[in-house]
PDB file of C-alpha atoms (C1' of nucleotides) in Angstrom:
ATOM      1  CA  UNK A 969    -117.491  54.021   9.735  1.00  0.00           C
ATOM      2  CA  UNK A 970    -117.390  52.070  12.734  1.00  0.00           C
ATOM      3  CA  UNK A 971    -117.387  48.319  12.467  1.00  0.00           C
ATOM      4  CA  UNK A 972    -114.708  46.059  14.125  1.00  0.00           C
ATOM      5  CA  UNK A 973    -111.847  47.078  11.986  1.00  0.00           C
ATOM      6  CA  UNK A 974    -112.935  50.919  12.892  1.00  0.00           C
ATOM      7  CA  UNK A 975    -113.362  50.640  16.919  1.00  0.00           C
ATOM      8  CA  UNK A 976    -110.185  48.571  16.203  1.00  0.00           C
ATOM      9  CA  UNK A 977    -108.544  51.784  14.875  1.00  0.00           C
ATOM     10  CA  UNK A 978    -110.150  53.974  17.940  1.00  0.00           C
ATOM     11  CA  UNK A 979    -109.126  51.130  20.488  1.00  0.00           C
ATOM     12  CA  UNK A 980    -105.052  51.612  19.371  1.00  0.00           C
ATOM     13  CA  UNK A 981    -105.546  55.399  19.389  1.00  0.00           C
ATOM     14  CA  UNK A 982    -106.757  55.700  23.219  1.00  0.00           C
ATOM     15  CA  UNK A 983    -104.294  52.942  24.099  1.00  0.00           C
ATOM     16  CA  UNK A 984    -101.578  54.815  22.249  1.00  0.00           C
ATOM     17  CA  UNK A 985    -101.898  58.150  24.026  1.00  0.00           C
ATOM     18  CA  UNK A 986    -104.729  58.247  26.452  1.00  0.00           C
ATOM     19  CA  UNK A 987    -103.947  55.230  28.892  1.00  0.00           C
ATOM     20  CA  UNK A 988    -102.626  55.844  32.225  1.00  0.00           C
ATOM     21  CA  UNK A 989    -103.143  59.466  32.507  1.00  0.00           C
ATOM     22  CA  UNK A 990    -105.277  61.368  34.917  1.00  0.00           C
ATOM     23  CA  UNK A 991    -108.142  62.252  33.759  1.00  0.00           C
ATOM     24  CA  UNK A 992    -109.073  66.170  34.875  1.00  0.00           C
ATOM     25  CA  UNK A 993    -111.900  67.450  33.233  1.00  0.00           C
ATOM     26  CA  UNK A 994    -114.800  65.628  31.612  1.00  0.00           C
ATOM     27  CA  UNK A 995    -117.239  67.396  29.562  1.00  0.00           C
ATOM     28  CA  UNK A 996    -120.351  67.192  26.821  1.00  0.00           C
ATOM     29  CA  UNK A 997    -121.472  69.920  24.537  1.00  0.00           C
ATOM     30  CA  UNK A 998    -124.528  67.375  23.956  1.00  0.00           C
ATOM     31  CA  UNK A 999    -124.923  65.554  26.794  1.00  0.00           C
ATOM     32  CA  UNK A1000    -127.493  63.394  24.663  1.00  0.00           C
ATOM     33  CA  UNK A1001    -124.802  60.795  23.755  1.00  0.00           C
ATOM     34  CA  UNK A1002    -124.802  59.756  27.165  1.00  0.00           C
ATOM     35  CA  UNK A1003    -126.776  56.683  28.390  1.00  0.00           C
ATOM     36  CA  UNK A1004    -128.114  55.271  31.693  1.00  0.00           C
ATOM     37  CA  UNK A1005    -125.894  58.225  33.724  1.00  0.00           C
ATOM     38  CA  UNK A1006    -126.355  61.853  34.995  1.00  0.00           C
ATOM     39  CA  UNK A1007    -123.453  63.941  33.429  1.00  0.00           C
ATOM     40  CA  UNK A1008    -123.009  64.737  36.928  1.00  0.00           C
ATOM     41  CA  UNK A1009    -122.826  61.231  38.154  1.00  0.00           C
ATOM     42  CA  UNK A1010    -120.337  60.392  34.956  1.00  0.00           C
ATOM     43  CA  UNK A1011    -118.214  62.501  35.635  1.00  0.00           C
ATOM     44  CA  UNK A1012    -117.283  62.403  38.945  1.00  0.00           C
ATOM     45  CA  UNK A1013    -116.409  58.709  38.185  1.00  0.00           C
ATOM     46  CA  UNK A1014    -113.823  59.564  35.993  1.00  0.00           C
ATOM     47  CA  UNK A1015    -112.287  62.511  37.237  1.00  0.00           C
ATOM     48  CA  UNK A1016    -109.141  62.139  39.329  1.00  0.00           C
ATOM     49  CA  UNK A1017    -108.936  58.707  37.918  1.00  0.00           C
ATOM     50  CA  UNK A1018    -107.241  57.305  34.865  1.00  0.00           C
ATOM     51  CA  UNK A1019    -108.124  54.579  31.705  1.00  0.00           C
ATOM     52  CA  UNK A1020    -106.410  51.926  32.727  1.00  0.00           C
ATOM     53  CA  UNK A1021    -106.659  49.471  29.692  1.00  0.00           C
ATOM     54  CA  UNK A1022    -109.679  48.647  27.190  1.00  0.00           C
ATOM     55  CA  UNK A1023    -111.222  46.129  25.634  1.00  0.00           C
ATOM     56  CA  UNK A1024    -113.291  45.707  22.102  1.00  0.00           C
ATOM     57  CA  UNK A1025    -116.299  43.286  22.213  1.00  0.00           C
ATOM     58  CA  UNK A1026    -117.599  43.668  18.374  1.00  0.00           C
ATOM     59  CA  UNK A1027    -118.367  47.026  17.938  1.00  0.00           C
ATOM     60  CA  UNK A1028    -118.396  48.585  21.409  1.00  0.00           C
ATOM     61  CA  UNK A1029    -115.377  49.882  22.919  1.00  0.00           C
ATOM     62  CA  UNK A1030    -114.629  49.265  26.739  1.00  0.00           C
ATOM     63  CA  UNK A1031    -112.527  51.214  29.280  1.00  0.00           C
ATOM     64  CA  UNK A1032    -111.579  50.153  32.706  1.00  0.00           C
ATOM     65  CA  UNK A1033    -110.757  52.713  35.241  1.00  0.00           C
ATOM     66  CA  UNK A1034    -108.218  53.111  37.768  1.00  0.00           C
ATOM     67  CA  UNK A1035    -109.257  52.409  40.962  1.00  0.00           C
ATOM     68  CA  UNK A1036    -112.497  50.648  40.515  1.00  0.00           C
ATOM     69  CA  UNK A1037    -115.283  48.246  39.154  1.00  0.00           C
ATOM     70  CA  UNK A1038    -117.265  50.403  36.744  1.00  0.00           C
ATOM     71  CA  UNK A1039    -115.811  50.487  33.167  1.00  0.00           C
ATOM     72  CA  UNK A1040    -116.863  52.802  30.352  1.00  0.00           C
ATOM     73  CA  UNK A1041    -118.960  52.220  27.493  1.00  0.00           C
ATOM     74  CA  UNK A1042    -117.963  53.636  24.111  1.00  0.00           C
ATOM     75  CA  UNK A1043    -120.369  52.673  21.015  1.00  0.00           C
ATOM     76  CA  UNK A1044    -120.301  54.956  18.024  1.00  0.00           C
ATOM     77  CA  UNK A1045    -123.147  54.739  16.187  1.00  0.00           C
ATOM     78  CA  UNK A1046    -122.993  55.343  12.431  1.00  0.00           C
ATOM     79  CA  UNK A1047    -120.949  57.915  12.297  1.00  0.00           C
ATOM     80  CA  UNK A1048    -118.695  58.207  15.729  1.00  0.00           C
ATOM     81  CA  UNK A1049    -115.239  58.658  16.057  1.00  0.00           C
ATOM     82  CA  UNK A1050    -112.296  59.340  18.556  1.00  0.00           C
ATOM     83  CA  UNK A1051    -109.737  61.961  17.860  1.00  0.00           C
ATOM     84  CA  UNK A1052    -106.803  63.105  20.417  1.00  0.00           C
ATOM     85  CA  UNK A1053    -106.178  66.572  20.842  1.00  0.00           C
ATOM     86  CA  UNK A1054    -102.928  67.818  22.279  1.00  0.00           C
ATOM     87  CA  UNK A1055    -103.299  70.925  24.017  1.00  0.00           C
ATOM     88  CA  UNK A1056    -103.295  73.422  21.683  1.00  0.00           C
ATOM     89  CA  UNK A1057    -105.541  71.413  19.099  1.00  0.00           C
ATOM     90  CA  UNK A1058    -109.104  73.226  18.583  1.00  0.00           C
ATOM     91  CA  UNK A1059    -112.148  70.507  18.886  1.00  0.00           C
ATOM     92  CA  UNK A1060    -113.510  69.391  15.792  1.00  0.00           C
ATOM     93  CA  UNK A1061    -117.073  69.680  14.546  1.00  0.00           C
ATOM     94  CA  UNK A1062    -119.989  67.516  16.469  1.00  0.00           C
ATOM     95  CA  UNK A1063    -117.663  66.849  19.492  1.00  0.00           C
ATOM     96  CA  UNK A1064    -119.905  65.681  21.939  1.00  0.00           C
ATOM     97  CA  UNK A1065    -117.700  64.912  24.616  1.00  0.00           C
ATOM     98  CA  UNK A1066    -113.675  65.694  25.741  1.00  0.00           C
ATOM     99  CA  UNK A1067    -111.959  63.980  28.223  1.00  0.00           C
ATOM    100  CA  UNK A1068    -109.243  66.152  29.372  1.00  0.00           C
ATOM    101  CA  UNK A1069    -106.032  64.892  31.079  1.00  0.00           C
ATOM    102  CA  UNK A1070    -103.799  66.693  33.720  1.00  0.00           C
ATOM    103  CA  UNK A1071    -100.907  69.167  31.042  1.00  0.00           C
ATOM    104  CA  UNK A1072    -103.979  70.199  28.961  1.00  0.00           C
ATOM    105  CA  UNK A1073    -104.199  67.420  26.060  1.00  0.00           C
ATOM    106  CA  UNK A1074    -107.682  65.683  25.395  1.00  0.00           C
ATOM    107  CA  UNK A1075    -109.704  62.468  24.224  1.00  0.00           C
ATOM    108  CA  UNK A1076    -112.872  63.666  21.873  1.00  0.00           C
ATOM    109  CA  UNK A1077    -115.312  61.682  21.419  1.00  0.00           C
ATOM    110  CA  UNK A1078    -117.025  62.955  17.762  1.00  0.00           C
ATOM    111  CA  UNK A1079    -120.572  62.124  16.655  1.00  0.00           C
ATOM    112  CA  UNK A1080    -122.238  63.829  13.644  1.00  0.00           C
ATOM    113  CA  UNK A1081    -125.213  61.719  14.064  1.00  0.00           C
ATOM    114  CA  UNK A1082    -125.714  60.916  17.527  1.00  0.00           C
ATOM    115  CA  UNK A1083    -126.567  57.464  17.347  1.00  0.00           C
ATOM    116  CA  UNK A1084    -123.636  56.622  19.337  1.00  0.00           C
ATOM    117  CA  UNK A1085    -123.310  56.249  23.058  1.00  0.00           C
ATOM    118  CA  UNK A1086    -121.548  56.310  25.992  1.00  0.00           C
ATOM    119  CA  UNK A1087    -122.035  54.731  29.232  1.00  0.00           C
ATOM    120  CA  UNK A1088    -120.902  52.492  32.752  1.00  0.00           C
ATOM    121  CA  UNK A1089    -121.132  48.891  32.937  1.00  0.00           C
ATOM    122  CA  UNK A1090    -119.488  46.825  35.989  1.00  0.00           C
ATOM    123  CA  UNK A1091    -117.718  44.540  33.544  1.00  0.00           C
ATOM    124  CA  UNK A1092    -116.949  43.510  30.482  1.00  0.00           C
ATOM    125  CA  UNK A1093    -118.476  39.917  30.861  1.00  0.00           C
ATOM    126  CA  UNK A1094    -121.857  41.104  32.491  1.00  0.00           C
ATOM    127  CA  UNK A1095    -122.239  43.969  29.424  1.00  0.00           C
ATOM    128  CA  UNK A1096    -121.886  41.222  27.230  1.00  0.00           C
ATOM    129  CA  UNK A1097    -124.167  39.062  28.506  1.00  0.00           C
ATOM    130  CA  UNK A1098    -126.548  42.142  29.443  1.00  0.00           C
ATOM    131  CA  UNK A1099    -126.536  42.725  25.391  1.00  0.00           C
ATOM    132  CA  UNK A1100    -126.593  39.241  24.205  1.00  0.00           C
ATOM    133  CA  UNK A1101    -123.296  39.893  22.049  1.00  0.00           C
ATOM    134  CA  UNK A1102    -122.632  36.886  20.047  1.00  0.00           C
ATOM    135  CA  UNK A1103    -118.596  36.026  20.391  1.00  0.00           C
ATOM    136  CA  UNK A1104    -116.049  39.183  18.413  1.00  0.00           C
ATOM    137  CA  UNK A1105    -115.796  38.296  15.251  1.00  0.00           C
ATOM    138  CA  UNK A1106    -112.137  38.257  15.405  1.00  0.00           C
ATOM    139  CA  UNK A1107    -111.888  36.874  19.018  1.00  0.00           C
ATOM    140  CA  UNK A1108    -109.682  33.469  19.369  1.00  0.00           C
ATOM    141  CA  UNK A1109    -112.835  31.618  20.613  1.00  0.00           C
ATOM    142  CA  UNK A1110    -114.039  32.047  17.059  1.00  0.00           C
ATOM    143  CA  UNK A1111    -112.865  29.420  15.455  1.00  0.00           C
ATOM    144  CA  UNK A1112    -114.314  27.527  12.342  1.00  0.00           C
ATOM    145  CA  UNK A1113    -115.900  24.910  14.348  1.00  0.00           C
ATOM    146  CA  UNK A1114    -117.562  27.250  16.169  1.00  0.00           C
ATOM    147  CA  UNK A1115    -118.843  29.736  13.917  1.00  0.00           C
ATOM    148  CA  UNK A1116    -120.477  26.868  11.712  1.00  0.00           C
ATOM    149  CA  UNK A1117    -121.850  25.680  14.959  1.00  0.00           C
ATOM    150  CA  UNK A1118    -123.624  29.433  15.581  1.00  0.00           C
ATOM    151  CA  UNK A1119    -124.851  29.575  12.110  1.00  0.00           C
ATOM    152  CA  UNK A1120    -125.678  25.786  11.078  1.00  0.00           C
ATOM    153  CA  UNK A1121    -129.346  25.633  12.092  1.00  0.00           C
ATOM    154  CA  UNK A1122    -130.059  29.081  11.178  1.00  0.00           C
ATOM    155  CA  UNK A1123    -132.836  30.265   9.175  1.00  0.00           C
ATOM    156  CA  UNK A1124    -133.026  33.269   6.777  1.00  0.00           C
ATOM    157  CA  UNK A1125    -130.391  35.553   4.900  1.00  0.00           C
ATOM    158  CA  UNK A1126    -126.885  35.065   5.050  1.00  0.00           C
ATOM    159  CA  UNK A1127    -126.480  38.642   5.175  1.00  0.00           C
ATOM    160  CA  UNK A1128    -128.374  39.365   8.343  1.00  0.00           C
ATOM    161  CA  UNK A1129    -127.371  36.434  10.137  1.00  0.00           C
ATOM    162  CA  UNK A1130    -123.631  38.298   9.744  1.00  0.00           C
ATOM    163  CA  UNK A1131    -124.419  41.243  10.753  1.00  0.00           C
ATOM    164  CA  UNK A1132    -126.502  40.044  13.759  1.00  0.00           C
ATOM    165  CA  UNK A1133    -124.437  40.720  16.708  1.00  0.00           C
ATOM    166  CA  UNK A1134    -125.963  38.199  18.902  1.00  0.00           C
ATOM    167  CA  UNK A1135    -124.618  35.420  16.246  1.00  0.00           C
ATOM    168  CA  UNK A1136    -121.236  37.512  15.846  1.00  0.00           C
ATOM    169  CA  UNK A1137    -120.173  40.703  17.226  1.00  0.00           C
ATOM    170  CA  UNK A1138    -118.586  43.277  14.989  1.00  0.00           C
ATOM    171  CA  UNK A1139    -119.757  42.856  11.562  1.00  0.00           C
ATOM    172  CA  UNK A1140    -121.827  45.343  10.179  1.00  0.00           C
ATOM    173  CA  UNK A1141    -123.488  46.559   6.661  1.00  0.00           C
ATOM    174  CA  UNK A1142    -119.824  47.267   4.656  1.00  0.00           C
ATOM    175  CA  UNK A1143    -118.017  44.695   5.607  1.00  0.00           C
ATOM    176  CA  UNK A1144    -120.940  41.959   5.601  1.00  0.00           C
ATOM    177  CA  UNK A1145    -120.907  43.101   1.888  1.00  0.00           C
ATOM    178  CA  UNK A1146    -117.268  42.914   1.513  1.00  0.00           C
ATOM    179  CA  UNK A1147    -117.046  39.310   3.557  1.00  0.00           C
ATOM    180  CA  UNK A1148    -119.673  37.714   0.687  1.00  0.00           C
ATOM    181  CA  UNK A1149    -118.291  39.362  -2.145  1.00  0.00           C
ATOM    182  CA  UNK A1150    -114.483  38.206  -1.051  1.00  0.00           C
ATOM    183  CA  UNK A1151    -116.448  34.749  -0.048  1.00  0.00           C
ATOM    184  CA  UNK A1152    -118.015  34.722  -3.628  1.00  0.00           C
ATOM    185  CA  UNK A1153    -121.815  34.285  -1.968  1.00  0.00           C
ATOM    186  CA  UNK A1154    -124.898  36.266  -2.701  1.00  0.00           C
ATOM    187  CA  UNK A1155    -126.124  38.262   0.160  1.00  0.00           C
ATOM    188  CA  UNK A1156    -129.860  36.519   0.102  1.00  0.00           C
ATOM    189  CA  UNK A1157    -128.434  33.140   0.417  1.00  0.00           C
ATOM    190  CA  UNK A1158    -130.808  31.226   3.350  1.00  0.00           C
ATOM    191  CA  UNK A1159    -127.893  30.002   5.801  1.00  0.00           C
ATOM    192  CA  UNK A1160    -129.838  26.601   5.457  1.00  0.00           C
ATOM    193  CA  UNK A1161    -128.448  26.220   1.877  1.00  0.00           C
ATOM    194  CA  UNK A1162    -124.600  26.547   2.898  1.00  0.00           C
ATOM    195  CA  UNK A1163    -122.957  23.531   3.378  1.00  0.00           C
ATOM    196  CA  UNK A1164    -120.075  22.611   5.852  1.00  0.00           C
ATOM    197  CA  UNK A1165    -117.460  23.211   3.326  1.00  0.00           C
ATOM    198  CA  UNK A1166    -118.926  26.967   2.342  1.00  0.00           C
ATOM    199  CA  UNK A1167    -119.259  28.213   6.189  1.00  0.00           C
ATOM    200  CA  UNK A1168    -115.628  26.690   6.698  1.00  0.00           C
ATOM    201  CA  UNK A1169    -114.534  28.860   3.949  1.00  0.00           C
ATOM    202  CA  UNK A1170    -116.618  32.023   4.759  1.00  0.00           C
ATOM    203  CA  UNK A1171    -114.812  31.673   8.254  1.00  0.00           C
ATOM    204  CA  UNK A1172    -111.307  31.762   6.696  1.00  0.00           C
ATOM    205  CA  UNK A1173    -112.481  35.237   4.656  1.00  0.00           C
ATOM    206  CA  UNK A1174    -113.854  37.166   7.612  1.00  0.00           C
ATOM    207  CA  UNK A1175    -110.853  36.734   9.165  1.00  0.00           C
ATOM    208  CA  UNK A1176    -108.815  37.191   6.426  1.00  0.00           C
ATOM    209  CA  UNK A1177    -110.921  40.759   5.398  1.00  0.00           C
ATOM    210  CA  UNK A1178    -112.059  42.105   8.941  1.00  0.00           C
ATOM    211  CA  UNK A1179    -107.820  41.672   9.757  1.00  0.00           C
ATOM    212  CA  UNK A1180    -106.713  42.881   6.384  1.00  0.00           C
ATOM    213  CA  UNK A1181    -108.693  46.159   7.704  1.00  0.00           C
ATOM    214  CA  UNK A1182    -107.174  46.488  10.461  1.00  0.00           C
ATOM    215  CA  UNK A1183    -103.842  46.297   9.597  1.00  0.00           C
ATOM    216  CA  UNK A1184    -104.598  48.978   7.228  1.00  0.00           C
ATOM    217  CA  UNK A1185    -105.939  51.031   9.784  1.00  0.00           C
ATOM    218  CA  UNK A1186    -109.415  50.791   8.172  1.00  0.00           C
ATOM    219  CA  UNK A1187    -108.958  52.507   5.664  1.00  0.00           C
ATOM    220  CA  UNK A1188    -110.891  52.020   2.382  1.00  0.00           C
ATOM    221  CA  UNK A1189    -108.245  53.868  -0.141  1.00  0.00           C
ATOM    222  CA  UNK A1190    -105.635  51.211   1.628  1.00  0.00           C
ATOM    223  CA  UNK A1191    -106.878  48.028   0.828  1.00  0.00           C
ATOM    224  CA  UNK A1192    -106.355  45.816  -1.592  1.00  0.00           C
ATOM    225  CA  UNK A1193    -107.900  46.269  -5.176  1.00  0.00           C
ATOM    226  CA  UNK A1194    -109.885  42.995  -5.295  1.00  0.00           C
ATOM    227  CA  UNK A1195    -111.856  44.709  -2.352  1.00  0.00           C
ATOM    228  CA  UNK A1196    -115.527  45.522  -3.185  1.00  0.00           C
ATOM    229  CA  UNK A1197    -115.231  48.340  -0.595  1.00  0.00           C
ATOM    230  CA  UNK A1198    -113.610  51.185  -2.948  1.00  0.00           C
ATOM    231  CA  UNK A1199    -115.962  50.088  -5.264  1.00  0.00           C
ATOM    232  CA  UNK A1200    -119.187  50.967  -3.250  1.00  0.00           C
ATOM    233  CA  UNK A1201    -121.395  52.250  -5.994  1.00  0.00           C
ATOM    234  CA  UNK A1202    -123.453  50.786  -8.516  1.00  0.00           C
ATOM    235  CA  UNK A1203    -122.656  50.501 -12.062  1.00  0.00           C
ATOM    236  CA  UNK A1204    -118.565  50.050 -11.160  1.00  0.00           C
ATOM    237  CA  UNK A1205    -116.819  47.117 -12.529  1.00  0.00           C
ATOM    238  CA  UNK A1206    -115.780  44.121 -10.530  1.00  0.00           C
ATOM    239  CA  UNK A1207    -112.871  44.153  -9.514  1.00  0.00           C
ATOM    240  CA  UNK A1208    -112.467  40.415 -10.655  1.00  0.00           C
ATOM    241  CA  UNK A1209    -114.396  39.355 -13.633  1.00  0.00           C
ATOM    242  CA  UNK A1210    -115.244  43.293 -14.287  1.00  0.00           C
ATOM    243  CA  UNK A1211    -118.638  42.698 -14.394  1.00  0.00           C
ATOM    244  CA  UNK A1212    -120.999  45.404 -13.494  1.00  0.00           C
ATOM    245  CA  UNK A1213    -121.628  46.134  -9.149  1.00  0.00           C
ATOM    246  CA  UNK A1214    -125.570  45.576  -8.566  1.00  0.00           C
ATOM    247  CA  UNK A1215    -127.118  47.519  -5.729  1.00  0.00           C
ATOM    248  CA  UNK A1216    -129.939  45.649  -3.683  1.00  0.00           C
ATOM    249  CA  UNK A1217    -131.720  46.189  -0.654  1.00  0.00           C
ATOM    250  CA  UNK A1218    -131.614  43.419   1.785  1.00  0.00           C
ATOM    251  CA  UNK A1219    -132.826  43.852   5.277  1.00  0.00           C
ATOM    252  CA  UNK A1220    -133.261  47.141   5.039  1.00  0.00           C
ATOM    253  CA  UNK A1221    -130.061  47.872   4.150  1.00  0.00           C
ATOM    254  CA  UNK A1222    -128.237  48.922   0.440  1.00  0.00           C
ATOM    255  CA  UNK A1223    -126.424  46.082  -0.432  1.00  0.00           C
ATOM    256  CA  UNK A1224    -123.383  45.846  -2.883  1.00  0.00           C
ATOM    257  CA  UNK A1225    -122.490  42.562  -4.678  1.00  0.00           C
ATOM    258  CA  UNK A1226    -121.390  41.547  -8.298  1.00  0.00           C
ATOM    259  CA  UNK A1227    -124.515  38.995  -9.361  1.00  0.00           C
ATOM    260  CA  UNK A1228    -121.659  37.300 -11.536  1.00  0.00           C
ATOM    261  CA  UNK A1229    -119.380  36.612  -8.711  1.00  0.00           C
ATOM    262  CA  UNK A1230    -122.145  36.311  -6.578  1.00  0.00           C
ATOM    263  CA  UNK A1231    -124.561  32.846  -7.139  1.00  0.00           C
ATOM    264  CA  UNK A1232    -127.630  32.452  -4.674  1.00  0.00           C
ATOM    265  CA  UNK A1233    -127.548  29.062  -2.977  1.00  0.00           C
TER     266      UNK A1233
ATOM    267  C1'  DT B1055    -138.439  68.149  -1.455  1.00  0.00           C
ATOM    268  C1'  DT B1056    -137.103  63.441  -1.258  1.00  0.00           C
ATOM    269  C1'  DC B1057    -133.993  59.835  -0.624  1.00  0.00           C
ATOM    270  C1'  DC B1058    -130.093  57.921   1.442  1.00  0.00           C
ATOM    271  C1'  DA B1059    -126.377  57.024   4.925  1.00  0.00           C
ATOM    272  C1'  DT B1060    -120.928  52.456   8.141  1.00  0.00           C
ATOM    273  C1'  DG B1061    -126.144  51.277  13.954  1.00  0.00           C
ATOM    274  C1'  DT B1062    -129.504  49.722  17.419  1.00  0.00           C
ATOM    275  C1'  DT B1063    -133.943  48.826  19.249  1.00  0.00           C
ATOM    276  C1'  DC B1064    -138.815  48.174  19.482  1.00  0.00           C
ATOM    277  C1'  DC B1065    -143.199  46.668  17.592  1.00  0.00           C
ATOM    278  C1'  DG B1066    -146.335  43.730  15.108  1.00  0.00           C
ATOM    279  C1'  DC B1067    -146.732  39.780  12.287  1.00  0.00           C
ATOM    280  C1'  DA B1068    -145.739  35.139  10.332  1.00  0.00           C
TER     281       DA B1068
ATOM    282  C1'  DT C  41    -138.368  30.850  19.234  1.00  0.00           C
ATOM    283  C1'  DT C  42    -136.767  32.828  15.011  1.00  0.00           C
ATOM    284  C1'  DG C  43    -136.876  35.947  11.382  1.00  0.00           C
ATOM    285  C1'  DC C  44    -138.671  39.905   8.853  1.00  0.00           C
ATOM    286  C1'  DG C  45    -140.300  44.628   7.584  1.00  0.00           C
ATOM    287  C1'  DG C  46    -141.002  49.079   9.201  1.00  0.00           C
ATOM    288  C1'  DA C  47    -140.319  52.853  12.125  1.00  0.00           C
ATOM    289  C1'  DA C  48    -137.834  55.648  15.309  1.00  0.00           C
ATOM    290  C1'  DC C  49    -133.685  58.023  16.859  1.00  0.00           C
ATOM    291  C1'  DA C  50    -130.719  62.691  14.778  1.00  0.00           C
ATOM    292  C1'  DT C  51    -128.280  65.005  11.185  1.00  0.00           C
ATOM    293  C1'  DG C  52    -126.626  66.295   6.785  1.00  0.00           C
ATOM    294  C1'  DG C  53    -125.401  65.518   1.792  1.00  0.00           C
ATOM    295  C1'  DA C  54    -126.840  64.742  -2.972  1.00  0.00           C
TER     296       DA C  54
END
DNA sequence: TTCCATGTTCCGCA
DNA sequence: TTGCGGAACATGGA
């Protein structure tokens, strides 16, 4: 699942139990999820120490650490996921790694697919740069005047300027769907053919959608009925003008829209 | 068996 | 320089 609104979700779970505590043990059953490091080296970074607070550039999740300059690097792929374990609690399937704080409790980091990753970086702004993020999606610097700045001038799809994360960090294949649909634009829209007036608007719905799933803890079954999300399949009805859901592929990637709600511009 | 899946990155081409 | 399609990575479900 993990877009913004997800990491958003994993970000308030480590802050919520896992800040502030020393950190023991740290361990992989597939040591493959880990980038750029030696287990070895990884681990005697963290141990002794403690997460001191993070940070969420788009989709990647940052820790800092007590007592020092190197942060860690949480990015979870396709299908990644944090769960906390108090002590008792068995690990659930494709743990990859546990972080295990002093009285026994634990931070898992779960990855079915293994197209996540964790790693060091010195800081926030240098990882950033390092990865040529564009500015988090839901960050106060992104403002409307900015984001038509980033995409005014831009050629190609609509869709894959979105989900870019050198233009704007965060946003990948569900919610770029849900974004147009809620924004009433076709995916395969060239960015060219948007005026000032559209981008202003399609501003004002990514906000609106990428913090309506957070709030709801990201969480398709919790959102509001108008959203194309629950309704991820073709052949479903709109939710608005119950019309019929048309599947596409753009970029590569299955794409969800209602061709009525939908015009190409 | 084949296709598809919430992500990223690299390559070749236009 | 920008954008695109395709492939690779690794795994499992339909």
């Amino acid at each position: 699942m993990p877009e913004l609104p997800d990491v958003a979700v994993y970000r308030k779970l480590l802050d919520a139990t896992s800040l502030q505590r020393t950190i023991e043990q740290v361990s992989f059953s597939d040591s493959r999820i880990l980038r750029g490091v030696s287990v070895r080296k990884f681990s005697d970074l963290l141990k002794g120490n403690r997460f001191e607070r993070s940070l969420q550039h788009g989709k990647n999740l940052l820790v800092e650490l007590s007592g020092g300059s190197p942060h860690v690097w949480l990015h979870f792929g396709m299908t990644g996921a944090l769960h906390y374990l108090e002590k008792h609690e068995k690990e659930p399937a494709y743990t990859r790694c546990v972080f295990t704080f002093s009285g026994g409790d634990r931070l898992a980091v779960i990855d079915q697919r293994l197209l996540g990753k964790i790693g060091v970086v010195e800081s926030p702004e240098s990882f950033s740069r390092e990865k040529g993020l564009g500015p988090h999606a839901l960050g106060e610097e992104m403002n409307a005047e900015r984001f038509i700045r980033i995409l005014s001038g831009r050629k190609g799809m609509i869709k894959t300027a979105l989900m870019n994360q050198s233009v704007i960090a965060g946003i990948g294949n569900i919610y770029a769907d849900e974004i147009l649909y809620q924004a009433s634009i076709h995916p395969e829209s060239d960015v060219r053919r948007l005026d000032e007036a559209t981008l202003r608007d399609l501003h004002t719905v990514m906000k609106r959608v990428l913090r309506t799933a957070v709030e709801k803890g990201a969480d398709a079954e919790k959102l509001p009925r108008d959203f194309l999300m629950p309704n991820r399949r073709a052949g479903t009805k709109c939710p608005r003008c119950r019309g019929s859901i048309e599947k596409i592929r753009v970029h590569g990637r299955g794409t969800y829209l209602c061709p009525r709600c939908q015009k190409r511009e």
